[in-house]
PDB file of C-alpha atoms in Angstrom:
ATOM      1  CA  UNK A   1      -3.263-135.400 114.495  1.00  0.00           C
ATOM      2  CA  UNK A   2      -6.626-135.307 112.738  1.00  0.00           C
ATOM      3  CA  UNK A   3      -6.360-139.100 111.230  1.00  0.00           C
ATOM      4  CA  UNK A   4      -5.629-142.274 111.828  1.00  0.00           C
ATOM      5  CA  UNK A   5      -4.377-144.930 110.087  1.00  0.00           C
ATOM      6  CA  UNK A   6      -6.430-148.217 110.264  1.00  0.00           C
ATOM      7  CA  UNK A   7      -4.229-150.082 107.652  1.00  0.00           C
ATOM      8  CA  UNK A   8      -0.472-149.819 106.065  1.00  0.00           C
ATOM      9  CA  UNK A   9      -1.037-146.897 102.917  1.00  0.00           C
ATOM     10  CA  UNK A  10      -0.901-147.994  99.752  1.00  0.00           C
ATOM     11  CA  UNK A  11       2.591-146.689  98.226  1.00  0.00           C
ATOM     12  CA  UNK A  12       1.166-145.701  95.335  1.00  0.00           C
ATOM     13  CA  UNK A  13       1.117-142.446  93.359  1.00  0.00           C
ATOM     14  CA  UNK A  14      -1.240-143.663  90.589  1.00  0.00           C
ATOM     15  CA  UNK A  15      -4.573-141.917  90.566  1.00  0.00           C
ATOM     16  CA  UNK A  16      -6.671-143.122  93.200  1.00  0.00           C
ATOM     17  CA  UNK A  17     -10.882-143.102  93.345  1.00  0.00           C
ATOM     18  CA  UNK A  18     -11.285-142.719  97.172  1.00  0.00           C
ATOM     19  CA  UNK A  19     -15.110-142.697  98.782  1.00  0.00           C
ATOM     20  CA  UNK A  20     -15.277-140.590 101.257  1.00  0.00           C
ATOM     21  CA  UNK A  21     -17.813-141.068 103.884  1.00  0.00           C
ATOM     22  CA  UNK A  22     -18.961-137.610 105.376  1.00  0.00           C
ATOM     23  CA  UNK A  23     -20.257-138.960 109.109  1.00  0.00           C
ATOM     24  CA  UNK A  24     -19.583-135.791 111.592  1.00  0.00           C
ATOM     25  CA  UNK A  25     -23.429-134.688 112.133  1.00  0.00           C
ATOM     26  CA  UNK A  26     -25.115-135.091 115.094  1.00  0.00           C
ATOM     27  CA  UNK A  27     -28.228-135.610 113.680  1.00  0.00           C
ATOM     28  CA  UNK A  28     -30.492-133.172 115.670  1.00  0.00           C
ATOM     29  CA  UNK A  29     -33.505-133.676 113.428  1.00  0.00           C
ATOM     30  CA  UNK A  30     -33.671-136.881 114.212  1.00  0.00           C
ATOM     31  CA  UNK A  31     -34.813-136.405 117.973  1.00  0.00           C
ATOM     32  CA  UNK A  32     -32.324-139.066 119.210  1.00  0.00           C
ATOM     33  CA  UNK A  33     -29.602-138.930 120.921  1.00  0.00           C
ATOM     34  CA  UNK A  34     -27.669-140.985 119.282  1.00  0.00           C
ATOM     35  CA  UNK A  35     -26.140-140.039 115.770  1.00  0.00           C
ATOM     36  CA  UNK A  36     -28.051-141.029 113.306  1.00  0.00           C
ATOM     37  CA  UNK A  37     -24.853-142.280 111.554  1.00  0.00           C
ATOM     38  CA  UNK A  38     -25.414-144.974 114.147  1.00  0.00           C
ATOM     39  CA  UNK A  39     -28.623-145.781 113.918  1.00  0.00           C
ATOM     40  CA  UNK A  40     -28.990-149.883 113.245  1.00  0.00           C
ATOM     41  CA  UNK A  41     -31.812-151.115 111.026  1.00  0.00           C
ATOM     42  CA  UNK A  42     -32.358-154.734 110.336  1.00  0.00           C
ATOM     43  CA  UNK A  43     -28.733-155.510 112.377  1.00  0.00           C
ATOM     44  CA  UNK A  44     -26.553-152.682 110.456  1.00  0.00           C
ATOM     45  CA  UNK A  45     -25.720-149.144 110.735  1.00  0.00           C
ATOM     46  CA  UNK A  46     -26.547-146.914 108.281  1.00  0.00           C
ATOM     47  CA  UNK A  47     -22.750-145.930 108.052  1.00  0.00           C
ATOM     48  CA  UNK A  48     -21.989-149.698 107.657  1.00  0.00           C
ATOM     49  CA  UNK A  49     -24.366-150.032 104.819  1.00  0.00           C
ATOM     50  CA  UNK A  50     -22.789-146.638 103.036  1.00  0.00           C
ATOM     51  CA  UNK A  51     -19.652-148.265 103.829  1.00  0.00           C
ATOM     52  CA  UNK A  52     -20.695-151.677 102.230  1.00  0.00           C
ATOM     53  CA  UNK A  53     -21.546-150.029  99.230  1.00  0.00           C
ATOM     54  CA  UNK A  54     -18.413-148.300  98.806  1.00  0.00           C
ATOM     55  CA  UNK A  55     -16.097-150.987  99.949  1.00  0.00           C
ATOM     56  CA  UNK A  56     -17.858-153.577  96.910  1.00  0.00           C
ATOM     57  CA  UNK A  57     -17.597-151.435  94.121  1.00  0.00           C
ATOM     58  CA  UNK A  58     -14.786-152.609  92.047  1.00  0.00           C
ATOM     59  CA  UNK A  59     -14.107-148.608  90.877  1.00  0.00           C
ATOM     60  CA  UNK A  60     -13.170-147.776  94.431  1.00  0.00           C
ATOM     61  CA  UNK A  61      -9.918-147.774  95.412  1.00  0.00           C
ATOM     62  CA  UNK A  62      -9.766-146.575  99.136  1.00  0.00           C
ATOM     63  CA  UNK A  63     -12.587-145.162 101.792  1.00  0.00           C
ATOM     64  CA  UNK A  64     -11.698-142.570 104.017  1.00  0.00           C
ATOM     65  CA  UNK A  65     -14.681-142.064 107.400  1.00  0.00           C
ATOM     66  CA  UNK A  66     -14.829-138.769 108.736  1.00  0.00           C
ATOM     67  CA  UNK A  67     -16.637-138.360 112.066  1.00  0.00           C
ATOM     68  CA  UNK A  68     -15.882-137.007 115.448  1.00  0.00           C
ATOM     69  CA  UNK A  69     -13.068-138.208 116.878  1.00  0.00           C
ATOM     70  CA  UNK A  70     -14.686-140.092 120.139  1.00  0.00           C
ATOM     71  CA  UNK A  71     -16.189-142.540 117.458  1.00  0.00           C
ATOM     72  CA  UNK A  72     -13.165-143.674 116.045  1.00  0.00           C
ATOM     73  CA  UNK A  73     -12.934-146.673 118.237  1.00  0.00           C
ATOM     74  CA  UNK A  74     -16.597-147.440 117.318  1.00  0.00           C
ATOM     75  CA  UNK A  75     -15.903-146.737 113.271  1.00  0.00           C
ATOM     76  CA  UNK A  76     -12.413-149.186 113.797  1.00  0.00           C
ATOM     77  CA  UNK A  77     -15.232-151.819 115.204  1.00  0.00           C
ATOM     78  CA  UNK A  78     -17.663-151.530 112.288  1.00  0.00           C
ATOM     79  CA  UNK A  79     -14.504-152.271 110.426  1.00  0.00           C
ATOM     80  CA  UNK A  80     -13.579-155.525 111.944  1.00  0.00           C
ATOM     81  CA  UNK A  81     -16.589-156.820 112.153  1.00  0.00           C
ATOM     82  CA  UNK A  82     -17.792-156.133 108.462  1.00  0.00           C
ATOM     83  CA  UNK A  83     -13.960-156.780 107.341  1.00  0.00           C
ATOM     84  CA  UNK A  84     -13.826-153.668 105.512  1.00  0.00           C
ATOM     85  CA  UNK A  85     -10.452-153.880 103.255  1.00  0.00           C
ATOM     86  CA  UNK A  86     -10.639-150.337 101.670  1.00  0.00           C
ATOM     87  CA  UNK A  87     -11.406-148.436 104.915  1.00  0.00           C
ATOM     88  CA  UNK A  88      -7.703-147.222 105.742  1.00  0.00           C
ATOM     89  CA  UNK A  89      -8.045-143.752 106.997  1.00  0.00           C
ATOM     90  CA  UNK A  90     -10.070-142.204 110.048  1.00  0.00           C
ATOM     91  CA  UNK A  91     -10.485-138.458 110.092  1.00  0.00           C
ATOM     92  CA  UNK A  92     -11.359-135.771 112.263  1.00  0.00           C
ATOM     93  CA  UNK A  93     -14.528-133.948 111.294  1.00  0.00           C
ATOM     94  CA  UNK A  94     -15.698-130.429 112.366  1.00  0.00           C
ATOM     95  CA  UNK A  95     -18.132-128.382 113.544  1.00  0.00           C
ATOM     96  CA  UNK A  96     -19.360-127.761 109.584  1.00  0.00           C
ATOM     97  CA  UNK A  97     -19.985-129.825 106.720  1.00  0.00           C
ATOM     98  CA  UNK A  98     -17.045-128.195 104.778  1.00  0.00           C
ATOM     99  CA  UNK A  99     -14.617-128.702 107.663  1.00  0.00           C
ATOM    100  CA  UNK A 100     -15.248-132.402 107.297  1.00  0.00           C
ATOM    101  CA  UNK A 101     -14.712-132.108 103.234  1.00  0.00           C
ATOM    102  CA  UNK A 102     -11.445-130.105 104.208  1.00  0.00           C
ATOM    103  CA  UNK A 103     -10.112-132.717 106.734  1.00  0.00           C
ATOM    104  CA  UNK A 104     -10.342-135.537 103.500  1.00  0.00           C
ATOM    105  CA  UNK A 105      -9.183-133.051 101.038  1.00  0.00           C
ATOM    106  CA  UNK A 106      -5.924-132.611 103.317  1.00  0.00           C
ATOM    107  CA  UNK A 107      -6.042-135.993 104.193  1.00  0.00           C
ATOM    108  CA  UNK A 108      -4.438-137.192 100.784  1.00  0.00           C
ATOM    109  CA  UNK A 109      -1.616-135.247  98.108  1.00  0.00           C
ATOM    110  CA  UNK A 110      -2.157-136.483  94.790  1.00  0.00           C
ATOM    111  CA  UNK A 111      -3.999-133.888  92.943  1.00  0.00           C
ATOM    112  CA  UNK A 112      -4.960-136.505  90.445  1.00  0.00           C
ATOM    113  CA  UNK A 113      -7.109-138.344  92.834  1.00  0.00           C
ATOM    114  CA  UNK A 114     -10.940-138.422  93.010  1.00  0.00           C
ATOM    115  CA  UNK A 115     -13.015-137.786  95.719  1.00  0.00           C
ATOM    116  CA  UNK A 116     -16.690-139.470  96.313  1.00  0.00           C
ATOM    117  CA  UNK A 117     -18.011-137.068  98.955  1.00  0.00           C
ATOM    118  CA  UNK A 118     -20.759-138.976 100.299  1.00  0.00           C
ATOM    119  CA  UNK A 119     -23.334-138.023 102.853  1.00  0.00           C
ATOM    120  CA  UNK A 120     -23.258-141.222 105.305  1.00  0.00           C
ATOM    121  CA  UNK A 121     -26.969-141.256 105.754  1.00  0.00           C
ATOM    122  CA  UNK A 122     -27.509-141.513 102.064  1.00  0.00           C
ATOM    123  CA  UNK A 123     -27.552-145.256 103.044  1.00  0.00           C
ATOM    124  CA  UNK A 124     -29.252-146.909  99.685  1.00  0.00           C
ATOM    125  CA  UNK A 125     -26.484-145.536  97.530  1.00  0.00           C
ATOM    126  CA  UNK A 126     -26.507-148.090  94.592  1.00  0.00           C
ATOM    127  CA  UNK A 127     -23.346-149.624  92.710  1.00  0.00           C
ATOM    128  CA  UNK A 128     -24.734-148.161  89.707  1.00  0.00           C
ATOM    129  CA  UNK A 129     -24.929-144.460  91.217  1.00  0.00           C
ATOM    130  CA  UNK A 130     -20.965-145.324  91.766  1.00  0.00           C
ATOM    131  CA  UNK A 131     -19.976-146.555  88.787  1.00  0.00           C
ATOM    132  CA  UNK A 132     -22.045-143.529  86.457  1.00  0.00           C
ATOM    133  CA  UNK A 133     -19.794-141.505  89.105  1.00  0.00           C
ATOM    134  CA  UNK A 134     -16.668-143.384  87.740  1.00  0.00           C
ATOM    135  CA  UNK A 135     -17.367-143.623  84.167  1.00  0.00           C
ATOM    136  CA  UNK A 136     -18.103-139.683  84.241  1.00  0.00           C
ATOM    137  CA  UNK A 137     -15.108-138.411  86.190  1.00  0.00           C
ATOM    138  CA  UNK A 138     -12.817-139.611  82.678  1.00  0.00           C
ATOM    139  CA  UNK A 139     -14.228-136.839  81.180  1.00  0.00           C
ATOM    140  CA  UNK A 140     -15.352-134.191  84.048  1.00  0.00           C
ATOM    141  CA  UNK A 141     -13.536-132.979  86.702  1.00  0.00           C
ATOM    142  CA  UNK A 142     -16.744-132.311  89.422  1.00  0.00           C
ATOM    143  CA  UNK A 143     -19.384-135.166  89.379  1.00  0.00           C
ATOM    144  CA  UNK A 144     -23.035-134.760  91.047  1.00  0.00           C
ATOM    145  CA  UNK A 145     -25.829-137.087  91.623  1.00  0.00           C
ATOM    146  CA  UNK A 146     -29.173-135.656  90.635  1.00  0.00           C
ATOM    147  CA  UNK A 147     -33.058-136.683  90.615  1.00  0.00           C
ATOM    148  CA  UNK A 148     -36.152-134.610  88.801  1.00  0.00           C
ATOM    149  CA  UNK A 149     -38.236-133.288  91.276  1.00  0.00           C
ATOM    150  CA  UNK A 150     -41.452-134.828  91.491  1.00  0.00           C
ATOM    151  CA  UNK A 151     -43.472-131.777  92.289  1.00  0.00           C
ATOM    152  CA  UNK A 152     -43.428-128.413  90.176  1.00  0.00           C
ATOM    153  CA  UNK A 153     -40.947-125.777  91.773  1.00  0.00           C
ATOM    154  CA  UNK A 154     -41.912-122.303  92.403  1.00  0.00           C
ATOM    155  CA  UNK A 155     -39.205-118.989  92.825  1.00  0.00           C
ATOM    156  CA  UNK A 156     -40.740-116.713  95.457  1.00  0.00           C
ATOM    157  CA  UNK A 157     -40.125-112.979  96.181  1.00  0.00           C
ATOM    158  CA  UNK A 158     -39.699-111.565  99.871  1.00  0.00           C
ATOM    159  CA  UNK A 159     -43.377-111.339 100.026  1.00  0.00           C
ATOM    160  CA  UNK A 160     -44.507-114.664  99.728  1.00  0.00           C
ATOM    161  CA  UNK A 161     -45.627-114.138  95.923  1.00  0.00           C
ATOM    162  CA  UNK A 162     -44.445-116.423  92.885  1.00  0.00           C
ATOM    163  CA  UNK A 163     -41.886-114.455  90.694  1.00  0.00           C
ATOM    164  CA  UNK A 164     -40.607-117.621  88.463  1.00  0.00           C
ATOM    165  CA  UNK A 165     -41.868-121.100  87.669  1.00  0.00           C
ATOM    166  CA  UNK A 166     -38.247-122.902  86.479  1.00  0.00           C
ATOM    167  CA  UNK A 167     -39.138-125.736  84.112  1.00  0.00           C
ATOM    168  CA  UNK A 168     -39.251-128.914  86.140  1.00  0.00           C
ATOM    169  CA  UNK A 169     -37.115-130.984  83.713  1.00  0.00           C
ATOM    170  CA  UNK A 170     -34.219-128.825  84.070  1.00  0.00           C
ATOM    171  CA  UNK A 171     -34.256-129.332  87.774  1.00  0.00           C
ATOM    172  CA  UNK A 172     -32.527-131.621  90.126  1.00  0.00           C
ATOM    173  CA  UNK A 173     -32.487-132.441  93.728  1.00  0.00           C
ATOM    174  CA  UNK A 174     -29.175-132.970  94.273  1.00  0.00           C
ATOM    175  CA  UNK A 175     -27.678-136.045  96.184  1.00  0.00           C
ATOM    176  CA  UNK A 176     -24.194-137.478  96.492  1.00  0.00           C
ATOM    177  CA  UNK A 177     -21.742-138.916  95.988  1.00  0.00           C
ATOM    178  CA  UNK A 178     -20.615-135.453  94.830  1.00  0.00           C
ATOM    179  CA  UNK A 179     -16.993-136.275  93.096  1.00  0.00           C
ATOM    180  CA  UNK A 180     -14.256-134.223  92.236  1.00  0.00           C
ATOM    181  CA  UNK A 181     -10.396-134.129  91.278  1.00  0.00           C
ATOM    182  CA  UNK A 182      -8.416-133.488  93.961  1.00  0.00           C
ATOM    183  CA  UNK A 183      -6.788-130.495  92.750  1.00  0.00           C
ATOM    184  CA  UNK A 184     -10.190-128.980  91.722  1.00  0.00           C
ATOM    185  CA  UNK A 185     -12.055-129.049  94.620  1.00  0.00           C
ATOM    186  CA  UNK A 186      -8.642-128.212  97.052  1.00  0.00           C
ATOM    187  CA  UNK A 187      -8.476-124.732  94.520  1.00  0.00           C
ATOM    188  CA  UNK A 188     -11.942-124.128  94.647  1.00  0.00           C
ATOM    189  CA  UNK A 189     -11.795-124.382  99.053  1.00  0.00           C
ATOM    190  CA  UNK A 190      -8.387-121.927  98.930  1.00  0.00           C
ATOM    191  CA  UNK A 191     -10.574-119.499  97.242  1.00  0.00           C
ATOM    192  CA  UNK A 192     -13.426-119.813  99.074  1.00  0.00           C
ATOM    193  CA  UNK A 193     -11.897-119.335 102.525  1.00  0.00           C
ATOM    194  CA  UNK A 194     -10.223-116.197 101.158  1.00  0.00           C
ATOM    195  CA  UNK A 195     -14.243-114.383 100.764  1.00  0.00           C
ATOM    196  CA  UNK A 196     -14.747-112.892 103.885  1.00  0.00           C
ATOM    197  CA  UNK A 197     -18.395-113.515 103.246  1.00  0.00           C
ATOM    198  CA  UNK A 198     -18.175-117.206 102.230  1.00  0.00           C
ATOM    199  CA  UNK A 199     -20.790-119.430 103.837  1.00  0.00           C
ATOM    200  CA  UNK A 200     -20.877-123.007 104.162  1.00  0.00           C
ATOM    201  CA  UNK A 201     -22.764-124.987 100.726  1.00  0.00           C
ATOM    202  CA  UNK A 202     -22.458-128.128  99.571  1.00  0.00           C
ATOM    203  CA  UNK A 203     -19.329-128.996  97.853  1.00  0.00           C
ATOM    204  CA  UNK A 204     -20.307-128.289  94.197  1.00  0.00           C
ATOM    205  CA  UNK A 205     -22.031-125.400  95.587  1.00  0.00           C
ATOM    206  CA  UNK A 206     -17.816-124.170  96.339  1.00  0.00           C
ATOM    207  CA  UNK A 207     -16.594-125.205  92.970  1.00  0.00           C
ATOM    208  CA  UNK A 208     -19.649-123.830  91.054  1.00  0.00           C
ATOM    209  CA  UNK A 209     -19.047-120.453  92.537  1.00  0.00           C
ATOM    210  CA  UNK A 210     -15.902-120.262  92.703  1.00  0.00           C
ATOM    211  CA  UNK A 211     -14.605-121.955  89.962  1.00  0.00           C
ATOM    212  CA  UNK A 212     -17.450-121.054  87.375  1.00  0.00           C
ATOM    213  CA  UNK A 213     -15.129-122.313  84.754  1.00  0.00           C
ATOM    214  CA  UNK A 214     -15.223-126.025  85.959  1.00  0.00           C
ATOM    215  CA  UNK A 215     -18.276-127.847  84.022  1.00  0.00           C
ATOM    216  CA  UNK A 216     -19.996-130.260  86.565  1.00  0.00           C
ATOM    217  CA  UNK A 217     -21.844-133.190  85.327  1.00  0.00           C
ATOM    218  CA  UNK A 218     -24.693-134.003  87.102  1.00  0.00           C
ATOM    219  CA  UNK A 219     -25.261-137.540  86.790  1.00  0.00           C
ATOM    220  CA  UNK A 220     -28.628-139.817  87.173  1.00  0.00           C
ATOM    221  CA  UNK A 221     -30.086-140.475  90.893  1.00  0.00           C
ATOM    222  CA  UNK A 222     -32.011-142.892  92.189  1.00  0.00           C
ATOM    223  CA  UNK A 223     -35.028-142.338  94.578  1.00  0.00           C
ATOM    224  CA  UNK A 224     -33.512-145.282  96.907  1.00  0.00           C
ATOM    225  CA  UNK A 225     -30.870-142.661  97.446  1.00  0.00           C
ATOM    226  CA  UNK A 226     -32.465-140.520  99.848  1.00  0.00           C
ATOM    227  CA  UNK A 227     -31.087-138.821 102.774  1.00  0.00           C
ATOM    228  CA  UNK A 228     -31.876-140.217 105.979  1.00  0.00           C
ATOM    229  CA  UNK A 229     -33.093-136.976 108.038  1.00  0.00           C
ATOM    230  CA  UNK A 230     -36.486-138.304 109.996  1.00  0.00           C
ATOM    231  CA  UNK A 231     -38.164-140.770 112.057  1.00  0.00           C
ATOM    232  CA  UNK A 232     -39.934-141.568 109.125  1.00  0.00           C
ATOM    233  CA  UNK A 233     -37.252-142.384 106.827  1.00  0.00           C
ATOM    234  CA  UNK A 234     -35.624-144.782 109.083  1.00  0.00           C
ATOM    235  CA  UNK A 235     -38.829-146.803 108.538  1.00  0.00           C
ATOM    236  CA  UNK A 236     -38.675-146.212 104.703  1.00  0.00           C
ATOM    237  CA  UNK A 237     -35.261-147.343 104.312  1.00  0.00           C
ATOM    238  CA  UNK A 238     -36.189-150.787 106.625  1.00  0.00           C
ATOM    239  CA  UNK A 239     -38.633-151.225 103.513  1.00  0.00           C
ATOM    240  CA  UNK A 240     -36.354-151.211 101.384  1.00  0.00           C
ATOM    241  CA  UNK A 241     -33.626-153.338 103.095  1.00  0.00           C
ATOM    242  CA  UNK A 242     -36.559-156.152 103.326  1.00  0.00           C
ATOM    243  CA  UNK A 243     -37.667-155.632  99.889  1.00  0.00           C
ATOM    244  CA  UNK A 244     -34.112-156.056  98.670  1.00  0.00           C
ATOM    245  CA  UNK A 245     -33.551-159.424 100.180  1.00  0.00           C
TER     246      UNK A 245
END
């Protein structure tokens, strides 16, 4: 089976929100052997603290974890410990970053439901980034989480040589949460895997190309947000941990 129940399912066919906390990579950048996933600073994980954040917003309805299956009993612990209510399914990730959106897609039925893909080393993710995510999926059916680039962005030819200077303001470094109906991001995925020459994106890289008719709303970031990738940022994020309380 590629998930495990932690708790009874809701029997429920509303619509559901449901975070779901991407946690499969191994982290090679990192120059550690253990995951960064798994990393503690200041007595936490950083996929307890993207759990936290998740499991206290009030738009939330569920929180799936998907991570390699060897780390399920240590996920189930974080659980316990932190009394995580909304954590009720553990799933099986794979060897790419779509194969762990897959595994949650298939995870759930209700095409109705939203999904808040979220990169577990994003640890700072803010209750406001969730709740713009929320208030924007009544009216969209693909969220993402954007920033403006800080430094001017440059389009290069094969040779090394500047070809196009985009204007800053209408860039974004994306982030996530990136959220999407159920049944718009499951299409999107059955098309995708049917292109011989698909290769693995981002998740509203999938819908974006494949369903070019879907509008995708790209909602306001927050520096705090950042993606946890270096020795370096381990230290940044202790910063802001202390700074914060």
């Amino acid at each position: 089976m590629q998930e495990k129940s932690l708790l009874l399912q809701k029997i429920n066919i509303s619509k559901m929100n449901i975070a779901i906390i991407l946690a499969a990579g191994s982290g090679t950048r990192m120059g550690t052997k253990t995951p960064k996933q798994f990393i503690e600073v200041e007595g936490k994980t950083l996929m307890e603290y993207s759990i936290a954040a998740f499991e206290l917003n009030a738009n939330i309805d569920e929180i799936a974890v998907v991570t390699k299956e060897e780390y399920f009993p240590l996920v189930q612990s974080f659980v316990e410990k932190n009394g995580f209510k909304k954590v009720r399914k553990l799933l099986k990730g794979g060897k790419e970053r779509y194969d762990s959106s897959l595994a949650a897609i298939n995870a759930y039925e209700n095409d109705d439901d939203c999904l808040f893909l979220h990169d577990c080393v994003r640890a700072g993710v803010s209750q406001n980034i969730i709740d713009v995510c929320a208030r924007a999926l009544e009216n969209y059916d693909g969220v993402e989480v954007g920033v403006e680039p800080t430094d001017t962005v440059v389009s290069i030819d094969e040779d090394g040589c500047i070809v196009d200077i985009p204007v800053r303001s209408m860039l974004r470094n994306a982030q996530t949460p990136q959220c999407f109906r159920r049944g718009t991001i499951k299409k999107a995925f059955e098309i995708a895997l049917q292109d011989p020459n698909f290769k693995a994106t981002d998740d509203c890289g999938v819908v974006h190309k494949y369903l070019p008719e879907v509008k995708i709303f790209v909602a306001k970031g927050e520096q705090s947000n950042f993606k946890i990738t270096f020795q370096e940022d381990i230290e940044r994020f202790r910063k802001m941990i202390l700074e914060r309380n």
